[in-house]
Coordinates of C-alpha atoms and ligand atoms in Angstrom, one line a residue:
M94 CA 119.3 121.6 61.4
A95 CA 119.1 117.9 61.7
D96 CA 121.6 116.3 63.8
N97 CA 124.2 114.0 62.1
G98 CA 125.2 110.4 62.5
E99 CA 123.8 108.1 65.1
S100 CA 121.4 110.5 66.6
K101 CA 119.2 110.6 63.5
P102 CA 115.7 109.2 63.9
S103 CA 115.5 105.9 62.0
A104 CA 112.8 107.4 59.7
W105 CA 115.5 109.7 58.3
N106 CA 117.1 106.7 56.8
N107 CA 113.8 106.1 55.0
P108 CA 114.3 107.4 51.4
E109 CA 110.8 108.9 51.6
F110 CA 111.5 111.0 54.6
R111 CA 112.1 114.7 53.8
P112 CA 114.6 116.3 56.3
D113 CA 114.5 119.5 54.2
L114 CA 110.8 119.8 54.9
A115 CA 111.0 118.6 58.5
F116 CA 113.8 121.0 59.4
P117 CA 113.6 124.1 57.3
Q118 CA 115.5 127.3 58.0
L119 CA 113.5 130.5 58.2
T120 CA 114.7 133.5 56.2
E121 CA 115.9 136.7 57.9
D122 CA 112.8 138.4 56.7
M123 CA 110.6 135.6 58.2
V124 CA 112.3 135.9 61.6
E125 CA 111.8 139.6 61.4
R126 CA 108.0 139.1 60.8
L127 CA 107.8 136.5 63.6
M128 CA 109.2 139.1 66.1
A129 CA 105.7 140.6 66.3
Y130 CA 104.2 137.4 67.8
G131 CA 106.7 136.6 70.5
R132 CA 109.3 137.9 72.9
E133 CA 113.1 137.4 73.0
E134 CA 114.4 135.5 76.0
T135 CA 117.9 134.3 76.9
F136 CA 118.2 130.9 78.5
P137 CA 121.4 129.5 80.1
A138 CA 122.9 126.2 78.8
N139 CA 121.0 123.0 79.8
T140 CA 117.6 124.7 80.4
T141 CA 114.6 122.5 79.8
L142 CA 112.2 124.3 77.5
F143 CA 109.5 121.7 77.7
K144 CA 109.1 118.1 78.8
Q145 CA 107.5 115.1 77.3
G146 CA 103.8 115.0 78.0
E147 CA 103.6 118.8 78.6
R148 CA 100.6 120.4 76.8
Q149 CA 100.2 123.7 75.0
V150 CA 104.0 124.2 74.7
D151 CA 105.2 127.4 73.1
M152 CA 107.2 127.5 69.9
Y153 CA 110.9 128.6 70.1
V154 CA 112.8 130.2 67.2
V155 CA 116.6 130.1 67.7
L156 CA 118.1 133.5 67.3
D157 CA 121.5 132.5 68.7
G158 CA 122.7 129.3 70.3
E159 CA 121.4 125.7 70.1
V160 CA 118.4 123.7 71.2
E161 CA 118.4 119.9 71.3
I162 CA 115.3 117.8 70.9
F163 CA 115.3 114.3 72.4
L164 CA 113.2 111.3 73.2
P165 CA 113.6 109.8 76.6
A166 CA 114.9 106.2 75.9
V167 CA 113.7 103.0 77.5
N168 CA 117.2 102.3 78.9
G169 CA 117.3 105.7 80.5
E170 CA 119.7 107.2 77.9
P171 CA 117.8 110.0 76.1
K172 CA 118.2 109.9 72.3
V173 CA 118.8 113.2 70.6
I174 CA 116.7 113.3 67.4
A175 CA 117.3 116.9 66.3
S176 CA 119.3 120.0 67.1
H177 CA 118.0 123.4 66.1
H178 CA 120.4 126.2 65.3
R179 CA 119.9 129.9 64.2
R180 CA 116.6 130.6 62.4
E181 CA 115.3 127.1 63.1
F182 CA 112.3 126.4 65.3
S183 CA 111.0 123.8 67.8
G184 CA 107.7 121.9 67.7
E185 CA 106.0 119.1 65.9
L186 CA 102.3 118.2 65.3
N187 CA 101.4 119.0 68.9
L188 CA 102.0 122.7 68.1
L189 CA 98.7 122.7 66.3
T190 CA 96.8 120.3 68.7
S191 CA 96.2 119.9 72.4
Q192 CA 98.3 116.7 72.5
G193 CA 101.0 116.4 75.0
S194 CA 104.6 116.8 73.7
L195 CA 106.2 113.6 72.5
V196 CA 109.7 115.0 72.9
E197 CA 111.7 117.2 75.3
A198 CA 113.7 120.3 74.4
R199 CA 116.7 121.8 76.2
T200 CA 119.3 124.4 75.4
V201 CA 122.8 123.1 74.6
S202 CA 124.6 126.4 75.2
E203 CA 123.4 129.8 76.3
S204 CA 120.7 130.6 73.8
R205 CA 118.8 133.6 72.7
L206 CA 115.3 132.5 71.6
L207 CA 112.1 134.0 70.3
R208 CA 109.4 132.5 72.4
I209 CA 106.0 132.5 70.6
P210 CA 103.1 131.7 73.0
R211 CA 100.3 129.4 71.8
H212 CA 97.6 132.0 71.4
E213 CA 100.0 134.1 69.3
L214 CA 100.9 131.1 67.3
Q215 CA 97.3 130.7 66.3
R216 CA 97.2 134.3 65.2
L217 CA 100.4 133.8 63.2
M218 CA 99.0 130.7 61.5
R219 CA 96.1 132.7 60.2
A220 CA 97.9 135.9 59.3
E221 CA 101.3 134.7 57.9
G222 CA 100.4 132.3 55.1
E223 CA 103.9 131.5 53.8
I224 CA 105.4 130.9 57.3
A225 CA 102.3 129.0 58.4
N226 CA 102.7 126.6 55.5
L227 CA 106.3 126.0 56.3
I228 CA 105.5 125.3 60.0
T229 CA 102.6 123.0 59.1
S230 CA 104.7 121.0 56.7
A231 CA 107.6 120.7 59.2
T232 CA 105.2 119.6 62.0
I233 CA 103.9 116.8 59.8
W234 CA 107.3 115.6 58.7
R235 CA 108.6 115.7 62.3
R236 CA 105.6 113.6 63.4
I237 CA 106.4 111.1 60.6
G238 CA 110.0 111.0 62.0
I239 CA 108.8 110.3 65.5
I240 CA 106.4 107.6 64.4
G241 CA 109.4 105.8 62.9
E242 CA 111.2 106.0 66.3
A243 CA 111.2 103.1 68.7
T244 CA 110.5 105.2 71.7
G245 CA 108.1 107.7 70.3
G246 CA 104.5 107.7 71.5
V247 CA 102.8 104.9 73.5
V248 CA 103.0 101.1 73.6
L249 CA 99.9 99.0 73.0
I250 CA 100.2 95.6 74.7
G251 CA 97.8 92.8 74.0
H252 CA 97.0 89.9 71.7
A253 CA 96.8 90.4 67.9
G254 CA 93.2 89.9 66.6
D255 CA 91.7 90.6 70.1
A256 CA 88.6 92.9 69.6
E257 CA 89.5 95.5 72.2
M258 CA 93.1 95.5 70.9
T259 CA 91.9 96.1 67.3
E260 CA 89.7 98.9 68.5
L261 CA 92.5 100.7 70.3
Q262 CA 94.9 100.2 67.4
R263 CA 92.3 101.6 65.0
F264 CA 91.9 104.6 67.2
F265 CA 95.7 105.3 67.2
V266 CA 96.0 104.8 63.4
R267 CA 93.0 107.0 62.6
N268 CA 94.3 109.7 64.8
S269 CA 97.9 109.4 63.5
Y270 CA 99.1 108.9 67.0
P271 CA 102.6 107.2 67.3
H272 CA 102.3 103.8 68.8
R273 CA 104.0 100.4 68.9
I274 CA 102.4 97.1 69.3
M275 CA 103.8 94.6 71.8
E276 CA 102.4 91.1 71.8
A277 CA 101.6 90.0 75.3
P278 CA 103.4 86.9 76.6
A279 CA 101.6 83.7 75.7
E280 CA 100.9 83.0 79.4
A281 CA 98.7 86.0 79.4
A282 CA 96.4 84.4 76.8
P283 CA 92.8 83.6 77.9
A284 CA 92.3 80.5 79.9
E285 CA 89.7 78.1 78.5
D286 CA 86.6 79.5 80.1
V287 CA 87.8 81.9 82.8
L288 CA 89.9 85.0 82.2
S289 CA 93.2 85.0 84.1
D290 CA 94.2 88.0 86.2
A291 CA 96.7 89.0 83.5
E292 CA 94.2 88.8 80.8
S293 CA 91.7 91.0 82.5
T294 CA 94.2 93.8 82.4
L295 CA 94.8 93.6 78.6
P296 CA 94.9 95.3 76.3
A297 CA 97.0 97.9 78.1
V298 CA 98.6 101.1 77.0
A299 CA 102.0 102.1 78.4
L300 CA 102.3 105.9 78.4
S301 CA 105.5 107.8 77.9
D302 CA 105.5 109.0 81.5
G303 CA 105.8 105.4 82.8
R304 CA 102.1 104.9 83.7
T305 CA 100.1 102.0 82.2
L306 CA 96.4 102.2 81.4
Q307 CA 94.7 98.8 81.7
R308 CA 91.9 98.3 79.2
P309 CA 91.3 102.0 78.7
T310 CA 88.3 103.3 77.0
I311 CA 88.7 105.3 73.8
T312 CA 87.4 108.4 75.6
Q313 CA 89.9 107.9 78.4
L314 CA 92.7 107.6 76.0
A315 CA 91.6 110.6 73.9
D316 CA 91.5 112.7 77.1
E317 CA 94.8 111.4 78.5
L318 CA 96.8 112.0 75.3
G319 CA 95.1 115.3 74.5
I320 CA 93.7 113.9 71.3
T321 CA 90.4 115.5 72.4
E322 CA 90.1 119.1 73.3
L323 CA 86.9 119.6 75.3
P324 CA 84.7 122.6 74.5
D325 CA 85.1 125.7 76.6
P326 CA 81.9 126.0 78.8
E327 CA 82.3 129.8 79.0
M328 CA 82.3 130.2 75.2
I329 CA 79.6 130.6 72.6
Y330 CA 81.1 129.3 69.3
D331 CA 80.1 130.9 66.0
V332 CA 79.7 127.4 64.5
T333 CA 79.7 123.9 65.8
V334 CA 80.3 121.2 63.3
V335 CA 78.9 117.8 64.3
G336 CA 81.0 115.0 62.6
A337 CA 84.5 115.1 61.1
G338 CA 83.9 113.1 57.9
P339 CA 84.7 114.8 54.6
S340 CA 81.7 117.2 54.8
G341 CA 82.4 118.2 58.4
L342 CA 86.1 118.7 57.8
A343 CA 85.4 120.8 54.8
A344 CA 82.9 123.0 56.7
A345 CA 85.4 123.4 59.5
V346 CA 88.2 124.5 57.1
Y347 CA 86.0 127.0 55.4
A348 CA 84.5 128.3 58.6
A349 CA 87.8 128.8 60.4
S350 CA 89.6 130.2 57.4
E351 CA 86.9 132.8 57.1
G352 CA 87.3 133.9 60.7
L353 CA 84.5 132.0 62.4
C354 CA 85.2 130.6 65.8
T355 CA 84.7 126.9 65.1
I356 CA 84.6 123.7 67.0
V357 CA 84.2 120.2 65.6
I358 CA 82.7 117.4 67.7
E359 CA 83.5 113.9 66.4
G360 CA 82.2 110.7 68.0
T361 CA 85.0 108.4 66.7
A362 CA 87.9 109.7 64.6
P363 CA 88.3 112.2 61.8
G364 CA 87.5 110.8 58.4
G365 CA 84.1 109.3 58.9
Q366 CA 83.1 106.6 56.4
A367 CA 85.7 107.9 53.9
G368 CA 88.4 107.2 56.6
T369 CA 87.6 103.5 56.3
S370 CA 88.3 103.4 52.6
S371 CA 91.6 101.9 51.5
K372 CA 91.7 104.0 48.3
I373 CA 89.4 106.7 47.0
E374 CA 90.1 107.0 43.2
N375 CA 87.3 109.3 42.1
Y376 CA 88.2 112.4 44.2
L377 CA 89.5 115.2 42.1
G378 CA 93.2 115.9 42.1
F379 CA 94.5 112.4 43.1
P380 CA 95.0 110.5 39.8
T381 CA 96.4 107.4 41.6
G382 CA 93.9 107.6 44.4
I383 CA 94.3 108.5 48.1
S384 CA 93.4 106.5 51.2
G385 CA 90.5 108.0 53.2
Q386 CA 92.7 108.1 56.2
R387 CA 95.3 110.3 54.5
L388 CA 92.7 112.6 53.0
A389 CA 91.2 113.0 56.5
S390 CA 94.4 113.7 58.3
R391 CA 95.4 116.3 55.7
A392 CA 92.0 118.0 56.1
Q393 CA 92.2 117.9 59.8
L394 CA 95.6 119.5 59.7
Q395 CA 94.4 122.2 57.4
A396 CA 91.6 122.8 59.9
L397 CA 94.0 122.9 62.8
K398 CA 96.1 125.4 61.0
F399 CA 93.2 127.8 60.9
G400 CA 92.5 127.3 64.6
V401 CA 89.6 124.8 64.6
R402 CA 89.2 123.1 67.9
F403 CA 88.5 119.3 67.8
A404 CA 86.7 117.3 70.5
I405 CA 87.3 113.7 69.3
S406 CA 85.7 110.6 70.6
R407 CA 82.7 112.4 72.2
E408 CA 79.3 112.1 70.6
I409 CA 76.6 114.7 70.7
I410 CA 73.6 113.2 72.4
T411 CA 71.1 116.0 72.4
A412 CA 70.4 119.3 70.8
E413 CA 68.1 122.2 71.8
Q414 CA 67.8 125.9 71.0
I415 CA 67.4 128.5 73.8
D416 CA 67.0 132.2 73.0
G417 CA 68.5 131.7 69.6
I418 CA 71.6 129.8 70.9
H419 CA 72.1 126.1 70.2
K420 CA 73.0 124.0 73.2
L421 CA 74.4 120.6 72.2
T422 CA 75.3 118.1 74.9
L423 CA 78.2 115.7 74.6
A424 CA 78.3 112.2 76.0
G425 CA 79.2 112.7 79.7
G426 CA 76.9 115.8 80.0
I427 CA 79.4 118.4 78.6
P428 CA 77.6 121.3 77.0
V429 CA 78.7 123.2 73.9
C430 CA 77.0 126.5 73.0
S431 CA 76.9 127.8 69.5
R432 CA 75.2 130.4 67.3
A433 CA 75.0 128.1 64.3
V434 CA 75.3 124.3 63.9
V435 CA 76.4 122.3 60.8
V436 CA 75.2 118.7 61.1
A437 CA 77.6 116.5 59.2
S438 CA 77.1 113.3 61.2
G439 CA 76.9 111.1 58.1
A440 CA 75.9 107.5 58.3
Q441 CA 77.0 104.2 59.8
Y442 CA 77.3 100.7 58.4
R443 CA 74.4 98.4 58.0
K444 CA 74.7 94.9 59.6
L445 CA 73.8 91.5 58.3
S446 CA 70.9 89.7 59.9
V447 CA 72.6 86.5 60.9
E448 CA 72.6 84.6 64.2
N449 CA 75.7 85.3 66.4
Y450 CA 76.6 88.3 64.3
A451 CA 77.4 90.7 67.2
Q452 CA 79.6 88.1 68.8
F453 CA 82.0 88.3 65.8
E454 CA 82.1 92.1 65.3
N455 CA 85.8 93.1 65.4
R456 CA 86.6 89.4 65.9
G457 CA 86.3 88.5 62.2
I458 CA 83.6 90.9 61.0
Y459 CA 84.9 94.2 59.8
Y460 CA 83.4 97.3 58.1
A461 CA 86.7 98.7 56.8
A462 CA 89.3 97.3 54.5
T463 CA 92.4 99.4 55.1
A464 CA 96.1 98.5 55.5
M465 CA 95.4 97.8 59.1
E466 CA 92.8 95.1 58.5
S467 CA 94.7 93.7 55.5
V468 CA 97.5 92.5 57.9
L469 CA 95.0 90.1 59.4
C470 CA 94.1 88.6 56.0
R471 CA 97.5 88.0 54.5
D472 CA 97.5 84.7 52.7
H473 CA 94.0 83.7 54.1
E474 CA 90.8 83.4 52.2
V475 CA 88.4 86.3 53.0
I476 CA 84.8 87.3 52.2
V477 CA 83.5 90.7 51.1
V478 CA 79.8 91.2 51.2
G479 CA 78.0 94.0 49.2
G480 CA 77.4 95.2 45.7
G481 CA 78.3 98.9 46.0
N482 CA 81.5 100.7 45.3
S483 CA 82.8 100.4 48.8
A484 CA 82.5 96.6 48.6
G485 CA 84.1 96.6 45.1
Q486 CA 87.1 98.7 46.3
A487 CA 87.5 96.4 49.3
A488 CA 87.4 93.2 47.1
V489 CA 90.0 94.7 44.7
F490 CA 92.3 95.9 47.5
L491 CA 92.1 92.7 49.5
S492 CA 92.7 90.6 46.4
G493 CA 96.3 92.0 46.5
V494 CA 97.0 90.6 50.0
A495 CA 94.6 87.7 50.7
K496 CA 94.9 84.3 49.3
H497 CA 91.4 84.6 47.7
V498 CA 88.4 86.9 47.9
H499 CA 84.9 85.5 47.9
H500 CA 82.6 88.4 47.0
I501 CA 79.0 87.8 48.0
V502 CA 76.1 89.9 46.7
R503 CA 72.4 89.5 47.0
G504 CA 71.6 90.9 43.6
K505 CA 71.8 89.1 40.3
S506 CA 74.7 91.3 39.1
L507 CA 76.9 94.3 40.1
A508 CA 75.8 96.4 37.1
A509 CA 73.2 98.5 38.8
T510 CA 75.1 99.2 41.9
M511 CA 78.9 99.4 41.2
S512 CA 81.1 101.6 39.0
Q513 CA 82.1 100.0 35.7
Y514 CA 85.9 100.3 36.5
L515 CA 85.5 98.2 39.6
I516 CA 83.3 95.6 37.9
S517 CA 86.0 95.2 35.2
R518 CA 88.7 94.7 37.8
I519 CA 86.7 92.2 39.7
E520 CA 85.9 90.3 36.6
N521 CA 89.5 90.3 35.5
S522 CA 90.9 89.1 38.8
S523 CA 91.8 85.5 39.3
H524 CA 91.9 86.2 43.0
I525 CA 88.2 87.1 43.3
T526 CA 85.2 84.9 42.9
L527 CA 81.8 86.6 42.6
Y528 CA 78.7 84.8 44.1
T529 CA 75.5 86.6 42.9
D530 CA 72.0 85.9 44.4
S531 CA 73.8 84.8 47.6
E532 CA 73.7 85.5 51.3
I533 CA 75.6 84.5 54.4
V534 CA 73.5 82.2 56.6
K535 CA 75.8 80.9 59.3
L536 CA 78.8 82.2 61.3
E537 CA 80.7 79.9 63.6
G538 CA 83.6 80.1 65.9
E539 CA 84.7 80.2 69.5
S540 CA 86.4 83.4 70.6
S541 CA 86.7 84.6 67.0
L542 CA 85.1 83.8 63.6
E543 CA 86.3 80.5 62.2
C544 CA 83.8 79.3 59.6
V545 CA 81.2 80.8 57.3
T546 CA 78.3 79.3 55.3
W547 CA 76.6 81.1 52.4
I548 CA 73.8 80.0 50.2
N549 CA 72.7 80.8 46.6
R550 CA 69.0 81.7 47.0
K551 CA 68.2 80.8 43.4
T552 CA 69.8 77.3 43.2
G553 CA 69.8 76.5 46.9
E554 CA 73.5 75.5 46.7
S555 CA 75.3 76.0 50.0
I556 CA 79.0 76.6 50.5
M557 CA 80.9 76.3 53.8
K558 CA 84.5 77.5 54.2
P559 CA 86.9 77.9 57.1
I560 CA 87.1 81.7 56.8
R561 CA 88.2 84.0 59.6
N562 CA 87.6 87.5 58.1
V563 CA 84.4 88.9 56.6
F564 CA 84.1 92.5 55.3
V565 CA 80.5 93.7 55.4
M566 CA 79.9 96.7 53.1
I567 CA 76.1 96.8 52.5
G568 CA 75.3 100.5 52.8
A569 CA 74.6 102.7 55.7
E570 CA 72.0 104.3 58.0
P571 CA 71.9 108.0 59.0
N572 CA 73.4 109.1 62.3
T573 CA 70.4 111.1 63.4
G574 CA 69.2 109.3 66.6
W575 CA 70.3 112.4 68.6
L576 CA 68.1 114.7 66.5
Y577 CA 64.8 112.8 66.9
G578 CA 62.1 115.4 67.9
T579 CA 64.4 118.3 67.1
V580 CA 64.6 118.5 63.3
R581 CA 62.4 117.1 60.5
L582 CA 63.6 113.8 59.2
D583 CA 62.5 111.7 56.3
K584 CA 61.1 108.1 56.7
K585 CA 64.6 106.6 56.7
G586 CA 65.8 109.1 59.3
F587 CA 67.8 111.4 56.9
I588 CA 67.6 115.1 57.6
L589 CA 65.1 117.1 55.4
T590 CA 66.5 120.4 54.2
G591 CA 65.7 123.3 51.8
G592 CA 62.4 123.7 49.9
S593 CA 59.3 123.9 52.1
V594 CA 61.1 122.4 55.1
G595 CA 64.2 124.6 55.6
F596 CA 64.0 127.7 57.8
E597 CA 65.5 129.6 55.0
N598 CA 65.7 129.2 51.2
T599 CA 69.0 127.3 50.9
P600 CA 69.5 123.6 50.1
Y601 CA 71.2 123.0 53.4
A602 CA 68.8 124.7 55.9
T603 CA 67.0 122.3 58.3
S604 CA 63.7 123.0 60.0
V605 CA 65.6 124.5 62.9
P606 CA 66.8 128.1 62.5
G607 CA 70.6 128.3 62.5
M608 CA 71.0 124.5 62.0
Y609 CA 72.2 123.2 58.6
A610 CA 72.8 119.7 57.3
V611 CA 75.4 118.6 54.8
G612 CA 76.8 115.3 53.3
D613 CA 75.4 111.8 53.7
V614 CA 73.2 112.7 56.6
R615 CA 71.1 115.0 54.4
A616 CA 68.1 113.5 52.7
S617 CA 68.6 113.2 48.9
S618 CA 72.3 114.2 49.0
V619 CA 74.7 112.4 46.6
K620 CA 76.6 109.9 48.9
R621 CA 80.1 110.7 47.7
V622 CA 83.3 112.2 49.1
A623 CA 83.4 115.0 46.5
S624 CA 79.8 116.1 47.1
A625 CA 80.2 115.9 50.9
V626 CA 83.3 118.2 50.6
G627 CA 81.4 120.5 48.3
E628 CA 78.4 120.8 50.6
G629 CA 80.5 121.3 53.6
S630 CA 82.4 124.2 51.9
V631 CA 79.3 125.8 50.4
V632 CA 77.2 125.8 53.6
I633 CA 79.5 128.2 55.3
S634 CA 78.3 131.1 53.1
D635 CA 74.8 130.3 54.5
V636 CA 76.2 130.3 58.0
H637 CA 77.8 133.7 57.4
R638 CA 74.5 135.1 56.1
Y639 CA 72.6 133.7 59.1
L640 CA 75.0 135.1 61.6
A641 CA 74.9 138.5 60.0
D642 CA 71.1 138.5 59.7
H643 CA 70.7 137.5 63.3
R644 CA 73.5 139.5 64.9
N645 CA 71.0 141.6 66.8
N646 CA 69.1 138.6 68.1
F647 CA 72.2 137.1 69.8
A648 CA 72.7 138.6 73.2
A649 CA 75.3 141.4 72.8
E650 CA 76.8 140.2 76.1
P651 CA 77.7 136.5 75.6
N652 CA 77.6 135.9 79.4
S653 CA 73.9 136.8 79.5
A654 CA 73.2 134.2 76.8
L655 CA 75.2 131.6 78.8
A656 CA 73.3 132.6 81.9
A657 CA 70.0 132.1 80.1
L658 CA 71.1 128.7 78.9
R659 CA 72.2 127.7 82.4
L660 CA 68.9 128.8 83.9
A661 CA 67.0 126.8 81.2
S662 CA 69.1 123.7 81.9
A663 CA 68.6 124.1 85.7
A664 CA 64.8 124.4 85.2
A665 CA 64.9 121.2 83.1
T666 CA 66.9 119.3 85.6
P667 CA 64.7 117.2 87.9
Q668 CA 65.1 118.1 91.6
S669 CA 66.0 115.3 94.0
Ligands
FAD760 C1 84.4 101.8 52.7 C2 83.9 103.0 52.0 C3 84.5 103.4 50.8 C4 84.0 104.6 50.1 N1 84.6 104.9 49.0 C5 84.2 106.1 48.3 C6 84.9 106.5 47.2 O1 85.8 105.9 46.7 N2 84.5 107.6 46.6 C7 83.4 108.3 47.0 O2 83.1 109.4 46.5 N3 82.8 108.0 48.2 C8 83.1 106.8 48.8 N4 82.5 106.4 49.9 C9 81.3 107.2 50.4 C10 81.9 108.4 51.2 O3 82.9 107.9 52.1 C11 80.8 109.2 52.0 O4 79.9 109.6 51.0 C12 81.4 110.3 52.8 O5 82.3 109.9 53.7 C13 80.3 111.1 53.5 O6 80.9 112.1 54.2 P1 80.1 112.8 55.5 O7 81.1 113.7 56.0 O8 78.8 113.3 55.0 O9 79.7 111.6 56.5 P2 80.6 110.5 57.2 O10 81.8 110.2 56.4 O11 79.7 109.4 57.5 O12 81.1 111.2 58.5 C14 80.3 111.4 59.6 C15 81.1 111.6 60.9 O13 80.2 112.0 61.9 C16 80.5 111.4 63.1 N5 79.3 111.3 64.0 C17 78.1 110.7 63.8 N6 77.2 111.0 64.7 C18 77.8 111.8 65.6 C19 77.4 112.5 66.8 N7 76.2 112.3 67.3 N8 78.3 113.3 67.5 C20 79.6 113.5 66.9 N9 80.0 112.9 65.8 C21 79.1 112.1 65.1 C22 80.9 110.0 62.7 O14 81.7 109.3 63.7 C23 81.7 110.3 61.4 O15 83.0 110.4 61.6 C24 82.9 105.3 50.6 C25 82.3 104.8 51.8 C26 82.8 103.7 52.5 C27 82.1 103.3 53.8

């Protein structure tokens, strides 16, 4: 049960926090069922069960006694954030992921506990629906509580608006990792033209174990914090899903829930393009809309519950098929072997063709308009570029925080490209001005964007304004560079599927046996969240059929298939 008084996490004082869901008590019957997954152990008082940073920690159910959960505090005095009594259990979101523990646990008195090891926990989550849902919901609410705590997670130190700082912050936000921002002292600001020593170490990330990573890469952070779980090189997965946008997450949930051994490889963060949307209002079941980030983290959690493994922040760079097994190679040369592959790698933003453009990316030019970016725009004038729904959503969302939104489109109206509900909101807003037939022609600024000029191509009228934030939402190109020469693509680079191209007669089969494509990356797909989710769900029945039909073709002994792959790789590696 939650501890009382001063030891409560500050989030508990938040009226939206649900302690009843964060700290549920199992019924006698549930504890009885859980006995099959663990073993009883008795621990003396003051035994540390797990420490902060420890990975793959087991789950403990209190049978008798008391377990305290605490966060090590900055001033050295640990802060107790919960205490578990009879029929309560330990663990937060890291029970379902490979992330290191954010908290520590120790027995208060001699305690009899049911210890459930991680591999058994995964079996439990699949087999015991009611208990699994209770644990899943508790882990989310406990993570929310820790996010509200001053000493939970990591500290990101740097300067607001700095491009690297923004990238790291986005990474933490999109992976729901607890973090605090600490503005670096002014003396660490960049010198006029030379970077000072202090500056060259920023942004930095202070970890809970006292170490500080200076200017870490996203991959380094993902590995360090256990946000990524690298593929097991000794394993042949049933299905590898490339991309964790809506289509990939749906494929992963369906595959794992139907018993397939599933891994998802995601280059950036779960959510894909949808993860950059401030509010999706046309997805079934969310009458007041849902942010792409929330939708993605719920879906990822659902996938984790069914035992999906996630390798985040590592792109697939090549794909080949050897003796019926697909060998995909991750950046850094790490291989992942799989019987079937679902390509859900979606698309990435198009850029404007303006001089100095790259210089201002993440320094005034953004491709997402979420709560995170909106902080930078408060009470400033901003520009949104694009005539599609994503640009419309951004303009409407930003008009609620920015001083004014200048919405620039190349076409003569929005009618052909945007949903009517968004057009009406834009037309009715006194905070949005629409500029049709217009294009940005000049970007100016020193270390970040300061001034923008755009021109009406019809009238020749030019407007220059001191604007520091531009949101570019002008469509996307397929993420298929890694597939050139492997599968058949259309002229624009989207993957051709089905019909005369597919290796089998389903809408999602590519030209390569055992490889399917879903969502935005697939030629002629409908570029929407709902259709991406639908395709990702449906494709798994094709995967099942393929695996069943080709069961005899896969080496009965997985090791021999792995050996064949290793031999083929060795033969392809140039000798020095
Ligand atoms: C700002 C914005 C707002 C939108 N709003 C709406 C809306 O309101 N309603 C709606 O229906 N649709 C909306 N859309 C469109 C919708 O988001 C997309 O149709 C949907 O996200 C497509 O899903 P997907 O899974 O196919 O691909 P994506 O969402 O593009 O996801 C693909 C994922 O694959 C990863 N990836 C790419 N290459 C590799 C690689 N080589 N290795 C590993 N990973 C890789 C990417 O990092 C990405 O996470 C919006 C799009 C944007 C950009």
